Amino acid sequence: AQSVAQPEDQVNVAEGNPLTVKCTYSVSGNPYLFWYVQYPNRGLQFLLKYITGDNLVKGSYGFEAEFNKSQTSFHLKKPSALVSDSALYFCAVRDEGNTDKLIFGTGTRLQVFP
Amino acid sequence: GAVVSQHPSWVICKSGTSVKIECRSLDFQATTMFWYRQFPKQSLMLMATSNEGSKATYEQGVEKDKFLINHASLTLSTLTVTSAHPEDSSFYICSARELGQGAANYGYTFGSGTRLTVV
């Protein structure tokens, strides 16, 4: 069965430094991968996705992610973190069955310190 | 871009009463909507998938008689928590599957969530 793993519960980074939020996946076919961000008491906001095409995907708010098939990873990155990037980040993969649902990772809390 | 409007944002109700949460796709047709529940500091748990005009598909362990889902039109899905109890207190989020041709248009849009507190 497909799954998504976010190995870090929390990532701390200083403002201005690059940040990486890790995600690995397990699917049998070609993955549809997504990153979302959630601010307190809010729904999820779409950041970026990989379905096909270039392995380096650029998304909203300066975020990007690289699809690495050999390492089955889809890490989220940003060259220079902002305090306002502090939030909860979710990686997700589309279910390969006929349900079309998303399977979420456990989430990673990003804390950017001034 | 696609927008899903979810209401109410928060609701407080007494034990034993029912609460209805609405999700509307504002500028697109959502044949499929997903309902999630999120506990504090945890990930999203899929409760059910609703398809317009048909019965919802519930995930294992989710009580269909307690969490009634209706998807009567291509732009509206509702979740009714019946006979609510304090343990139903949670953050509920809906998501709509966007239709489109090709990978570029494939995606999901989430509502802003509803904080339910049962007292």
Short mmCIF file of N, CA and C in Angstrom, two decimals, chain A residues 32 34 36 38 41-46 49 51-52 88 90 94-95 99-107 109, chain B residues 32 34 36 38 41-44 46 49 59 91 93 95 97 103-113 115:
data_model
loop_
_atom_site.label_atom_id
_atom_site.label_comp_id
_atom_site.label_asym_id
_atom_site.label_seq_id
_atom_site.Cartn_x
_atom_site.Cartn_y
_atom_site.Cartn_z
N TYR A 32 1.71 10.80 -7.62
CA TYR A 32 1.24 12.17 -7.65
C TYR A 32 1.53 12.72 -6.26
N PHE A 34 2.24 15.92 -3.40
CA PHE A 34 1.78 17.26 -3.06
C PHE A 34 2.43 17.73 -1.76
N TYR A 36 1.47 20.72 1.20
CA TYR A 36 0.52 21.70 1.70
C TYR A 36 1.07 22.31 2.97
N GLN A 38 -0.21 24.43 6.56
CA GLN A 38 -1.37 24.74 7.40
C GLN A 38 -0.96 25.70 8.50
N ASN A 41 -5.47 26.78 13.04
CA ASN A 41 -6.92 26.86 12.87
C ASN A 41 -7.34 27.22 11.45
N ARG A 42 -6.56 26.81 10.50
CA ARG A 42 -6.89 27.04 9.10
C ARG A 42 -6.84 25.74 8.32
N GLY A 43 -7.42 25.79 7.13
CA GLY A 43 -7.32 24.64 6.25
C GLY A 43 -5.94 24.56 5.63
N LEU A 44 -5.80 23.68 4.67
CA LEU A 44 -4.52 23.49 4.01
C LEU A 44 -4.40 24.36 2.78
N GLN A 45 -3.23 24.94 2.64
CA GLN A 45 -2.96 25.73 1.45
C GLN A 45 -1.97 24.97 0.57
N PHE A 46 -2.27 24.92 -0.71
CA PHE A 46 -1.44 24.22 -1.67
C PHE A 46 -0.13 24.96 -1.90
N LYS A 49 3.14 20.67 -6.44
CA LYS A 49 2.85 19.27 -6.74
C LYS A 49 3.81 18.76 -7.79
N ILE A 51 3.53 15.74 -10.69
CA ILE A 51 2.75 14.69 -11.33
C ILE A 51 3.56 14.12 -12.49
N THR A 52 4.11 15.00 -13.26
CA THR A 52 4.97 14.59 -14.35
C THR A 52 5.83 15.77 -14.74
N LEU A 88 2.70 24.35 9.88
CA LEU A 88 2.71 22.90 9.79
C LEU A 88 2.68 22.51 8.32
N PHE A 90 2.56 19.53 5.33
CA PHE A 90 2.14 18.16 5.05
C PHE A 90 2.55 17.76 3.64
N ARG A 94 -1.24 10.81 -3.85
CA ARG A 94 -2.57 10.36 -4.25
C ARG A 94 -2.68 8.86 -4.17
N ASP A 95 -3.81 8.41 -3.67
CA ASP A 95 -4.08 6.98 -3.59
C ASP A 95 -4.09 6.38 -4.99
N THR A 99 -10.02 5.57 -5.57
CA THR A 99 -10.70 6.48 -4.66
C THR A 99 -10.31 7.93 -4.88
N ASP A 100 -9.18 8.17 -5.49
CA ASP A 100 -8.72 9.54 -5.75
C ASP A 100 -8.37 10.31 -4.48
N LYS A 101 -8.30 9.67 -3.36
CA LYS A 101 -8.05 10.38 -2.11
C LYS A 101 -6.57 10.62 -1.93
N LEU A 102 -6.25 11.55 -1.03
CA LEU A 102 -4.87 11.86 -0.69
C LEU A 102 -4.48 11.12 0.58
N ILE A 103 -3.27 10.64 0.59
CA ILE A 103 -2.71 10.02 1.79
C ILE A 103 -1.67 10.97 2.33
N PHE A 104 -1.86 11.39 3.57
CA PHE A 104 -1.01 12.42 4.15
C PHE A 104 0.08 11.83 5.03
N GLY A 105 1.19 12.56 5.07
CA GLY A 105 2.19 12.28 6.07
C GLY A 105 1.73 12.83 7.42
N THR A 106 2.54 12.61 8.41
CA THR A 106 2.17 13.01 9.77
C THR A 106 2.39 14.48 10.04
N GLY A 107 3.01 15.17 9.09
CA GLY A 107 3.21 16.60 9.25
C GLY A 107 4.53 16.94 9.91
N ARG A 109 6.36 20.33 11.73
CA ARG A 109 6.21 21.72 12.17
C ARG A 109 7.51 22.45 11.91
N THR B 32 -16.31 15.26 -6.49
CA THR B 32 -15.84 14.50 -5.34
C THR B 32 -15.38 15.44 -4.24
N PHE B 34 -13.96 15.39 -0.07
CA PHE B 34 -13.39 14.58 0.99
C PHE B 34 -13.58 15.30 2.31
N TYR B 36 -12.26 15.43 6.27
CA TYR B 36 -11.18 15.03 7.16
C TYR B 36 -11.47 15.51 8.57
N GLN B 38 -9.16 16.37 12.10
CA GLN B 38 -7.80 16.59 12.56
C GLN B 38 -7.80 16.83 14.05
N LYS B 41 -2.40 18.81 16.86
CA LYS B 41 -1.01 18.45 16.58
C LYS B 41 -0.89 17.11 15.86
N GLN B 42 -1.94 16.75 15.12
CA GLN B 42 -1.89 15.51 14.37
C GLN B 42 -2.21 15.75 12.90
N SER B 43 -2.05 14.69 12.15
CA SER B 43 -2.30 14.79 10.72
C SER B 43 -3.81 14.71 10.45
N LEU B 44 -4.14 14.80 9.19
CA LEU B 44 -5.53 14.72 8.79
C LEU B 44 -5.95 13.26 8.66
N LEU B 46 -8.78 10.95 7.05
CA LEU B 46 -9.89 10.94 6.11
C LEU B 46 -11.07 10.21 6.75
N THR B 49 -15.43 9.94 1.68
CA THR B 49 -15.39 10.52 0.35
C THR B 49 -16.80 10.61 -0.16
N GLU B 59 -14.54 5.74 5.62
CA GLU B 59 -13.33 4.99 5.98
C GLU B 59 -13.64 4.05 7.14
N PHE B 91 -11.27 19.42 14.73
CA PHE B 91 -11.19 20.33 13.59
C PHE B 91 -11.55 19.52 12.36
N ILE B 93 -12.18 19.39 8.23
CA ILE B 93 -11.75 20.06 7.00
C ILE B 93 -12.31 19.32 5.80
N SER B 95 -12.33 18.94 1.47
CA SER B 95 -11.47 19.14 0.31
C SER B 95 -12.24 18.72 -0.93
N ARG B 97 -12.07 17.81 -5.05
CA ARG B 97 -11.22 17.38 -6.13
C ARG B 97 -11.56 18.21 -7.35
N ALA B 103 -2.30 16.84 -16.31
CA ALA B 103 -1.65 16.91 -15.02
C ALA B 103 -1.64 18.32 -14.45
N ALA B 104 -1.54 19.31 -15.30
CA ALA B 104 -1.43 20.69 -14.82
C ALA B 104 -2.65 21.10 -14.01
N ASN B 105 -3.79 20.55 -14.32
CA ASN B 105 -5.02 20.94 -13.64
C ASN B 105 -5.43 19.97 -12.54
N TYR B 106 -4.63 18.97 -12.28
CA TYR B 106 -5.01 17.98 -11.28
C TYR B 106 -4.69 18.52 -9.90
N GLY B 107 -5.66 18.55 -9.02
CA GLY B 107 -5.38 19.03 -7.69
C GLY B 107 -6.57 18.96 -6.76
N TYR B 108 -6.32 19.39 -5.56
CA TYR B 108 -7.32 19.38 -4.50
C TYR B 108 -7.32 20.75 -3.84
N THR B 109 -8.50 21.22 -3.51
CA THR B 109 -8.62 22.50 -2.80
C THR B 109 -9.28 22.24 -1.47
N PHE B 110 -8.73 22.84 -0.42
CA PHE B 110 -9.23 22.61 0.92
C PHE B 110 -10.03 23.79 1.43
N GLY B 111 -11.05 23.48 2.21
CA GLY B 111 -11.76 24.51 2.94
C GLY B 111 -10.92 25.01 4.10
N SER B 112 -11.39 26.03 4.75
CA SER B 112 -10.63 26.67 5.82
C SER B 112 -10.81 25.96 7.16
N GLY B 113 -11.67 24.98 7.19
CA GLY B 113 -11.82 24.19 8.41
C GLY B 113 -12.91 24.71 9.34
N ARG B 115 -13.88 24.43 13.48
CA ARG B 115 -13.53 24.00 14.84
C ARG B 115 -14.81 23.72 15.59
#
